[in-house]
Amino acid sequence: MNPFKHKSWMGIPPWIFIGAVVVLFPIFAFMTAENINRQKKQSINMLQEKGAALIRSFEAGTRTGMMDRWSGFQLQKLLMETSQQPDIVHLIVTDLEGSVLASSDPEQIGARYGTDLNLQQVVLSGEMKWRNVSDSNRGSAFEIYKRFTPAQSIPKVLNRRRMKDKPYLPILPIPDSPPDPPRIIFIGLDTTSIDQSIQLDMRHTVIMGTILLLVGFAGVMLLFLAMSYRAAQSSLSRIKAFSDTLVDNMPMGLAALDMELRIVSINPVALQLLNISDTNPAGKFASDLIPKELLAPIMHLDIHHGPMIQTIECSISGGEPIPLEINAAKLTDEDQSLLGYVILLRDLREVASLRKELARSQRLASLGSLSAGIAHEIRNPLSSIKGFATYFQERYADVPEDAQTASILIQEVDRLNRVVTQLLEFAKPVTLSMQPVLPGSLIAQTTALLKKQAIQKNIEFRIQESRNVSPVLIDMDRMNQVLLNLFLNAFEAMPNGGILNVTIESDETGAYCFIRIMDTGCGIHPVNLTQIFNPYFTTKSSGTGLGLAIAHNIIEAHQGDIRVESEPGQGTVVTIRLPAVTN
């Protein structure tokens, strides 16, 4: 498996490992090589110092021996005794031609040694040099060589001896001895212990370099992990803030459950929809707060093949059933391991209302087409019938019974014509001529038209208007039509007189104006209350059933709504809500 195909290991991209190795390895390799070279130089310096000390000791001892008539045999003996030390491989003294004059190995005397070197140059320079040579007994050896100068024209004098009963003899100089011929000394040192020490030091250096490399590599990784952790924390905080805002403000209810069906998260819409008063139900069993019919989809086997979508009627806290759309799905990780469940709830009451309005609009459109045809087909015969009825009324004016029959016929034709007119008005789209009007002036204008009739029926108008009520954008004629219809219905509900209260007020935001018409009449039966805005529904013997339906259409055309509340014997309250004109 190619590791570079993976995005990361422990959250670290592969290029970070490669970069750390490329940067750190040369540094620590250079440091290790430098340390090893420094150790080698120190070892060479130590061997040179040791060889130089031996050479100086030989030269000093040779000088002393010469003063005491040193002989070649004694030099050979000194070399052999010195070579007994364990770290000395060989000691050789040659002349300028390379002939061995003295050696720690007596068999080499007379042989030739160092002929591969420029012995003349060694003698002339007088400097100590070194090289690595091979030895037949001990293998390789570190050899130091230089000019051997035991005597440097030491002046000799005769010692003054005090003879018994004689004065001291005078000191007489002894002539200098002739200069010694040039010689070269070779000292071979055993480097086994030093090589072993160097190897141990090299091993220690390599180990320490490796450890430092790993420590540096680990430091880089920890630094990157810390930066990645901080970036991940920041990213997680932003994602959490985004998801929390999204969940809290989404228009649908959401509830997340774990595998034990405990609530992990639930948004405010779900709390309000399910009428849950606990604002922090996390950790509680869902069955204690959520109706069982809403949990049923997550128990279905088909949920493992995809989301489950159902539409049900659910009673919340024993109230009226609410149409809900449930979308349930399981939550899994990258390995498809089950983590829990999520439930989305959508309130379908508004959708159901819109569907009813759509169906109603479709019915009205059909009714409009039908009404136009009926009006055309009916009004022409009605005109003929009314014309003949008027003719017979005038011709038989002296016959009371015939004149009365003709008069009734004319009245019925007029009533039928009014029905057709109202039907056309109800069916056709409402056209408005809008203008800003203060609600108080609208009520005053409408009640003025009914003032005389209200006195006759013993009905008292009581008008209350709140302060700072904003104007409304309305069609005055159309709204007068609505209010006249509502006031006349209230008059009919109070045949023995009563009080008609009209209140005008704005909501807290000032965006809407409310007009409430409250009578003290007989009220409306609950069965009839749900049908009062349906066309041709009426409880009056002479009514057409189109008055409230037309009023409803006019209010909707003003982007408002109308609501009726009533109880038999307790009166009726009609509330009209209209958008206010805002600056």
XYZ file of C-alpha atoms in Angstrom:
583
model
C 0.000 0.000 0.000
C 1.362 3.366 -1.021
C 1.412 5.678 2.039
C 1.242 8.758 -0.167
C -2.230 7.747 -1.263
C -3.417 8.489 2.233
C -4.240 12.030 3.017
C -2.504 11.943 6.389
C -1.295 9.831 9.271
C -2.497 11.016 12.663
C -3.740 14.083 10.800
C -0.241 14.906 9.438
C 0.245 15.041 5.648
C 3.112 12.856 4.294
C 4.975 15.877 2.911
C 5.514 17.094 6.477
C 7.482 13.896 7.290
C 9.517 14.221 4.101
C 10.211 17.901 4.707
C 11.308 17.291 8.305
C 13.691 14.508 7.199
C 15.120 16.620 4.352
C 15.761 19.562 6.686
C 16.926 17.771 9.839
C 18.925 14.828 8.442
C 21.671 16.888 6.707
C 22.073 19.024 9.806
C 22.523 16.121 12.189
C 24.612 14.163 9.632
C 26.994 17.132 9.340
C 27.159 17.496 13.127
C 27.879 13.761 13.542
C 30.584 13.784 10.841
C 32.206 16.844 12.398
C 32.222 15.190 15.813
C 33.797 12.015 14.393
C 36.485 14.003 12.540
C 37.243 15.983 15.671
C 37.693 12.748 17.631
C 40.051 11.379 14.932
C 42.143 14.554 15.016
C 42.331 14.391 18.792
C 43.474 10.751 18.596
C 46.145 11.618 16.000
C 47.360 14.543 18.102
C 47.531 12.312 21.153
C 49.576 9.694 19.262
C 51.866 12.392 17.869
C 52.432 13.814 21.330
C 53.195 10.335 22.675
C 55.614 9.622 19.854
C 57.292 12.995 20.270
C 57.700 12.329 23.995
C 59.334 8.957 23.293
C 61.666 10.486 20.724
C 62.670 13.247 23.128
C 63.285 10.695 25.877
C 65.479 8.614 23.533
C 67.434 11.674 22.473
C 67.881 12.795 26.067
C 68.908 9.357 27.204
C 71.272 9.030 24.284
C 72.879 12.355 25.102
C 73.382 11.269 28.676
C 74.816 7.965 27.547
C 77.187 9.646 25.196
C 78.525 11.664 28.047
C 79.111 8.368 29.772
C 80.549 6.779 26.639
C 77.284 5.490 25.226
C 77.668 2.517 22.890
C 75.538 1.158 20.031
C 74.864 -1.914 22.133
C 73.334 0.212 24.854
C 71.071 1.988 22.296
C 69.919 -1.404 21.031
C 69.257 -2.518 24.552
C 67.285 0.664 25.313
C 65.146 0.160 22.209
C 64.389 -3.439 23.074
C 63.499 -2.609 26.684
C 61.264 0.293 25.630
C 59.488 -1.807 23.019
C 58.244 -4.108 25.772
C 55.507 -1.599 26.484
C 52.192 -2.936 25.153
C 51.343 0.051 22.984
C 54.704 0.126 21.114
C 54.866 -1.943 17.942
C 58.451 -1.214 16.864
C 61.396 1.141 17.399
C 63.872 1.523 14.537
C 66.866 3.799 13.940
C 68.266 4.015 10.412
C 70.903 6.000 8.653
C 70.364 8.250 5.698
C 70.446 5.273 3.326
C 67.738 3.396 5.200
C 70.036 0.815 6.808
C 68.759 -0.254 10.225
C 71.325 0.681 12.879
C 69.230 -0.340 15.877
C 65.783 -1.945 16.201
C 63.476 -3.397 18.802
C 63.622 -6.495 16.614
C 67.339 -7.503 16.437
C 66.723 -9.496 13.248
C 66.078 -6.262 11.383
C 69.557 -4.830 12.101
C 71.388 -4.384 8.840
C 68.216 -4.568 6.821
C 66.732 -1.628 5.005
C 63.671 0.320 6.244
C 61.903 3.460 5.143
C 63.262 3.401 1.650
C 59.791 4.389 0.371
C 60.318 7.775 2.029
C 62.546 10.644 1.066
C 64.883 10.239 4.033
C 67.091 13.085 2.840
C 64.070 15.443 3.036
C 63.168 14.110 6.488
C 66.672 14.851 7.754
C 66.763 18.312 6.237
C 63.338 19.371 7.518
C 63.856 18.060 11.013
C 60.059 17.981 11.492
C 58.173 15.096 12.986
C 55.864 13.297 10.551
C 53.503 10.370 10.739
C 51.928 7.688 8.616
C 49.906 4.482 8.888
C 51.853 1.291 8.213
C 51.053 -2.381 8.344
C 52.768 -4.704 10.756
C 53.069 -8.439 10.288
C 52.385 -9.150 13.967
C 49.847 -6.566 15.046
C 48.355 -5.402 11.794
C 48.228 -1.666 11.209
C 50.296 0.754 13.287
C 50.613 4.502 13.646
C 54.236 5.357 12.836
C 56.020 8.579 13.765
C 59.391 9.395 12.273
C 61.881 12.278 12.354
C 65.596 13.012 12.434
C 67.291 11.434 15.412
C 69.624 13.974 17.078
C 71.018 12.558 20.302
C 74.249 14.706 20.373
C 74.523 18.367 19.504
C 78.353 19.114 19.966
C 78.308 19.061 23.752
C 81.536 20.676 25.023
C 83.430 18.451 27.382
C 85.736 19.569 30.228
C 87.928 17.701 32.548
C 86.631 17.451 36.056
C 88.547 19.063 38.751
C 89.625 16.473 41.202
C 90.812 17.329 44.621
C 93.836 15.305 45.386
C 94.716 14.624 48.952
C 97.001 17.272 50.224
C 97.140 18.747 46.700
C 95.479 21.755 45.242
C 92.781 21.537 42.617
C 94.014 20.856 39.114
C 93.123 23.398 36.509
C 90.088 22.726 34.324
C 91.099 21.892 30.804
C 88.626 21.813 27.890
C 88.267 18.629 25.910
C 87.958 19.019 22.219
C 84.407 18.518 20.745
C 83.746 15.133 19.300
C 83.109 14.998 15.590
C 79.396 15.372 14.548
C 77.339 12.189 14.331
C 76.118 11.088 10.919
C 72.407 11.844 10.198
C 69.979 9.231 11.532
C 66.196 8.765 11.456
C 64.128 7.205 14.218
C 60.852 5.355 13.524
C 58.373 4.689 16.343
C 55.406 2.447 15.594
C 52.503 2.746 18.038
C 49.689 0.254 18.477
C 46.304 1.911 17.735
C 44.073 -0.992 18.684
C 42.847 0.518 21.942
C 42.561 3.929 20.303
C 40.661 2.447 17.340
C 38.354 0.697 19.750
C 37.873 3.922 21.634
C 37.252 5.742 18.361
C 34.730 3.118 17.313
C 32.972 3.400 20.648
C 33.008 7.172 20.360
C 31.740 6.947 16.794
C 29.000 4.573 17.876
C 28.100 6.857 20.751
C 28.163 9.860 18.428
C 25.962 8.121 15.874
C 23.549 7.023 18.579
C 23.423 10.501 20.067
C 23.030 12.011 16.602
C 20.202 9.584 15.864
C 18.573 10.405 19.180
C 18.929 14.127 18.529
C 17.567 13.601 15.008
C 14.558 11.751 16.415
C 14.104 14.398 19.102
C 14.270 17.158 16.496
C 11.925 15.221 14.239
C 9.555 14.681 17.151
C 9.792 18.391 18.001
C 8.855 19.342 14.447
C 5.985 16.876 14.513
C 4.788 18.134 17.896
C 5.003 21.721 16.679
C 3.010 20.851 13.577
C 0.528 18.832 15.631
C 0.112 21.765 17.999
C -0.476 24.110 15.074
C -2.830 21.597 13.459
C -4.670 21.147 16.754
C -5.037 24.883 17.159
C -6.225 25.252 13.555
C -8.594 22.308 14.022
C -9.951 23.831 17.227
C -10.511 27.151 15.482
C -12.113 25.450 12.478
C -14.229 23.293 14.771
C -15.381 26.356 16.693
C -16.394 28.090 13.466
C -18.156 24.974 12.185
C -19.922 24.497 15.514
C -21.040 28.130 15.578
C -22.262 27.819 11.992
C -24.071 24.523 12.615
C -25.610 25.764 15.878
C -26.848 28.931 14.158
C -28.142 26.894 11.226
C -29.935 24.370 13.442
C -31.393 27.000 15.765
C -32.725 29.153 12.929
C -33.903 26.530 10.468
C -37.687 26.665 9.875
C -38.090 22.953 10.590
C -37.956 21.057 13.854
C -34.837 18.939 14.351
C -34.046 16.304 16.963
C -30.855 14.220 17.034
C -30.846 10.963 19.024
C -28.055 8.588 19.979
C -28.170 4.805 19.628
C -29.974 4.495 22.966
C -32.605 6.971 21.739
C -31.463 9.673 24.119
C -31.781 13.274 22.965
C -28.440 14.682 21.832
C -29.693 17.950 20.329
C -33.035 19.582 19.644
C -33.687 23.009 18.144
C -36.161 25.678 19.385
C -38.628 25.006 16.554
C -38.973 21.372 17.648
C -39.336 22.440 21.296
C -42.143 24.820 20.392
C -43.819 22.415 17.960
C -43.787 19.538 20.463
C -44.738 21.836 23.354
C -41.633 20.864 25.372
C -41.066 23.274 28.256
C -37.611 21.907 29.125
C -35.127 24.134 27.277
C -32.240 21.685 27.785
C -33.527 18.128 27.372
C -30.158 16.720 26.220
C -29.461 13.302 27.727
C -33.100 12.431 28.396
C -34.905 9.575 26.706
C -36.798 10.713 23.626
C -39.822 8.584 24.568
C -40.353 10.781 27.657
C -40.736 13.984 25.611
C -41.530 13.056 22.003
C -44.816 11.319 21.023
C -44.393 7.671 20.087
C -45.868 8.128 16.619
C -42.979 10.481 15.803
C -40.418 7.874 16.913
C -42.046 5.055 14.959
C -40.186 5.748 11.651
C -36.745 5.223 13.198
C -37.862 1.793 14.394
C -38.829 0.770 10.864
C -36.467 -1.618 9.099
C -36.569 0.428 5.895
C -34.681 3.249 7.598
C -31.462 1.286 7.026
C -31.990 1.602 3.263
C -32.571 5.367 3.249
C -34.552 8.196 4.878
C -38.130 7.513 5.973
C -40.699 10.186 5.060
C -44.214 10.051 6.482
C -47.147 12.411 6.941
C -49.225 11.853 10.065
C -51.761 13.570 12.297
C -50.187 13.953 15.730
C -51.863 15.155 18.929
C -49.451 17.225 21.019
C -50.228 17.152 24.741
C -53.756 15.942 24.043
C -54.593 18.975 21.901
C -55.976 19.238 18.406
C -54.233 16.919 15.919
C -51.507 18.661 13.922
C -50.506 17.496 10.441
C -46.765 16.827 10.476
C -44.299 15.619 7.883
C -41.631 13.383 9.460
C -38.265 12.815 7.796
C -36.221 10.264 9.769
C -32.743 9.020 8.854
C -29.849 7.257 10.520
C -26.523 8.948 11.301
C -23.374 7.057 10.291
C -19.643 7.715 10.210
C -17.193 7.146 7.352
C -17.195 3.400 8.020
C -21.016 3.307 7.907
C -21.141 2.525 11.630
C -24.402 3.620 13.231
C -24.069 6.698 15.462
C -27.723 7.583 16.035
C -30.771 9.041 14.320
C -32.039 12.424 13.191
C -35.701 13.442 12.902
C -36.925 16.451 10.913
C -40.431 17.759 11.629
C -42.381 20.133 9.412
C -45.674 21.683 10.434
C -48.135 21.189 7.567
C -50.894 23.371 8.969
C -49.868 26.314 6.838
C -49.452 24.032 3.842
C -52.915 22.580 4.450
C -54.304 26.109 4.719
C -52.616 27.084 1.476
C -53.995 23.997 -0.189
C -57.485 24.915 0.979
C -57.008 28.444 -0.298
C -55.761 27.081 -3.609
C -58.758 24.798 -3.904
C -61.002 27.689 -2.963
C -59.357 29.916 -5.569
C -59.797 27.220 -8.172
C -63.467 26.895 -7.243
C -63.871 30.651 -7.433
C -62.217 30.720 -10.834
C -64.629 28.073 -12.031
C -67.480 29.962 -10.410
C -66.393 33.153 -12.131
C -66.499 31.534 -15.547
C -69.850 29.995 -14.707
C -71.202 33.262 -13.315
C -70.276 35.216 -16.411
C -72.138 32.732 -18.545
C -75.132 32.625 -16.210
C -75.319 36.418 -15.986
C -75.339 36.722 -19.752
C -77.946 34.011 -20.172
C -80.188 35.166 -17.287
C -80.150 38.944 -17.496
C -81.541 39.104 -21.002
C -84.676 37.039 -20.133
C -84.968 38.988 -16.869
C -85.106 42.243 -18.794
C -87.909 40.883 -20.948
C -89.800 39.541 -17.945
C -89.466 42.845 -16.097
C -90.663 44.727 -19.176
C -93.781 42.562 -19.545
C -94.457 42.783 -15.785
C -94.262 46.576 -15.918
C -96.617 46.571 -18.929
C -99.211 44.399 -17.120
C -98.888 46.508 -13.947
C -99.748 49.679 -15.862
C -102.488 48.028 -17.972
C -104.301 46.405 -15.082
C -103.729 49.207 -12.562
C -107.491 49.284 -11.890
C -107.438 45.599 -10.952
C -105.746 45.444 -7.558
C -105.027 41.727 -7.612
C -103.429 41.816 -11.072
C -101.454 44.979 -10.247
C -100.122 43.359 -7.037
C -99.118 40.231 -8.928
C -97.235 42.321 -11.479
C -95.539 44.272 -8.676
C -94.373 41.048 -6.959
C -93.051 39.807 -10.290
C -91.040 43.025 -10.738
C -89.616 42.743 -7.180
C -88.512 39.152 -7.733
C -86.876 40.047 -11.022
C -84.961 42.845 -9.265
C -83.917 40.466 -6.473
C -82.738 37.906 -8.992
C -80.811 40.634 -10.793
C -79.121 41.627 -7.521
C -78.121 38.015 -6.927
C -76.546 37.842 -10.350
C -74.750 41.140 -9.732
C -73.360 39.904 -6.384
C -72.348 36.634 -7.985
C -70.396 38.503 -10.646
C -68.814 40.751 -8.056
C -67.793 37.759 -5.940
C -66.358 35.836 -8.869
C -64.377 38.569 -10.584
C -60.935 39.724 -9.258
C -61.043 42.559 -6.756
C -59.642 45.802 -8.133
C -58.534 48.407 -5.604
C -57.794 52.106 -5.633
C -55.459 52.402 -2.652
C -54.829 55.470 -0.513
C -53.577 56.013 3.064
C -56.493 56.540 5.443
C -56.686 56.818 9.227
C -58.765 53.903 10.554
C -60.747 56.258 12.810
C -61.995 58.365 9.898
C -62.997 55.178 8.047
C -65.112 53.985 10.985
C -66.626 57.438 11.464
C -67.643 57.636 7.820
C -69.276 54.175 7.858
C -71.112 54.610 11.168
C -72.495 57.963 9.960
C -74.340 56.111 7.209
C -75.978 53.807 9.771
C -76.646 56.342 12.510
C -80.370 56.718 11.767
C -80.895 52.974 11.423
C -79.016 52.340 14.682
C -81.323 54.734 16.542
C -84.382 52.997 15.128
C -83.086 49.588 16.293
C -82.002 50.935 19.703
C -78.323 50.105 19.077
C -75.518 52.187 20.603
C -72.174 52.662 18.840
C -69.136 52.770 21.150
C -65.895 53.590 19.360
C -62.498 53.386 21.118
C -59.291 54.298 19.288
C -55.809 53.885 20.757
C -53.223 56.616 20.463
C -50.648 56.736 17.684
C -52.547 54.421 15.366
C -50.821 54.414 11.978
C -52.753 54.982 8.735
C -53.679 52.017 6.561
C -53.443 51.755 2.781
C -56.999 50.866 1.632
C -59.695 51.362 -0.965
C -62.292 53.499 0.876
C -65.305 52.306 -1.125
C -64.380 48.635 -0.770
C -63.679 48.892 2.962
C -66.966 50.790 3.460
C -68.670 47.880 1.753
C -66.996 45.426 4.164
C -67.837 47.437 7.281
C -71.446 48.065 6.177
C -71.896 44.333 5.683
C -70.457 43.551 9.126
C -72.449 46.291 10.893
C -75.716 45.222 9.237
C -75.087 41.607 10.265
C -74.527 42.836 13.832
C -77.805 44.819 13.678
C -79.674 41.676 12.615
C -78.053 39.724 15.492
C -79.441 42.301 17.990
C -83.181 42.584 17.076
C -83.981 43.975 20.536
C -81.146 46.481 20.548
C -77.750 46.365 22.176
C -74.233 47.775 22.131
C -71.862 47.647 19.180
C -68.262 48.194 20.338
C -65.648 49.147 17.764
C -61.988 49.286 18.893
C -59.018 50.447 16.831
C -55.463 49.677 17.920
C -51.990 48.801 16.585
C -49.777 45.872 17.501
C -46.540 46.273 19.486
C -44.406 46.706 16.379
C -46.791 49.105 14.657
C -46.803 46.938 11.541
C -50.521 46.103 11.683
C -53.774 47.804 12.600
C -56.605 45.848 14.232
C -60.289 46.771 13.906
C -62.525 44.767 16.257
C -66.321 44.797 15.958
C -68.031 43.312 19.042
C -71.819 42.991 19.329
C -74.021 41.769 22.174
C -76.273 39.711 19.925
C -77.307 36.070 19.778
C -73.967 34.767 18.519
C -73.196 32.066 15.953
C -73.465 28.322 16.431
C -70.055 26.526 16.248
C -71.269 24.376 13.350
C -72.068 27.484 11.311
C -68.955 29.385 12.400
C -66.648 27.376 10.108
C -68.840 28.037 7.027
C -69.728 31.717 7.282
C -67.213 32.734 4.588
C -68.359 30.056 2.134
C -70.338 31.366 -0.848
C -74.145 31.015 -0.606
C -74.030 29.943 3.032
C -76.617 31.903 5.017
C -78.957 31.441 7.947
C -81.222 34.293 6.815
C -84.437 33.653 4.920
C -83.776 36.507 2.514
C -80.004 36.440 2.379
C -77.878 35.498 -0.624
C -74.920 34.114 1.371
C -72.400 36.200 -0.549
C -71.935 39.193 1.774
C -69.243 37.734 4.060
C -67.608 35.864 1.166
C -67.221 39.161 -0.725
C -65.951 40.874 2.437
C -63.390 38.108 2.890
C -62.138 38.555 -0.670
C -61.804 42.333 -0.219
C -59.824 41.948 3.025
C -57.483 39.416 1.390
C -56.985 41.791 -1.543
C -55.751 44.357 1.044
C -53.130 41.802 2.262
C -55.041 41.474 5.517
C -57.152 38.835 7.195
C -60.481 38.578 8.997
C -61.284 36.339 11.953
C -64.634 35.656 13.642
C -65.081 34.448 17.223
C -68.511 33.753 18.649
C -70.479 31.791 21.214
C -74.241 31.336 21.172
C -75.858 33.926 23.455
C -72.529 35.710 24.131
C -72.229 37.858 21.028
C -69.735 37.877 18.178
C -66.267 39.419 17.740
C -65.014 40.148 14.220
C -61.322 41.132 13.983
C -59.905 42.735 10.849
C -56.126 42.983 10.545
C -54.706 45.389 7.949
C -51.087 46.296 7.203
C -50.179 49.744 8.524
C -48.354 52.384 6.489
C -44.819 52.599 7.888
C -42.332 55.362 7.209
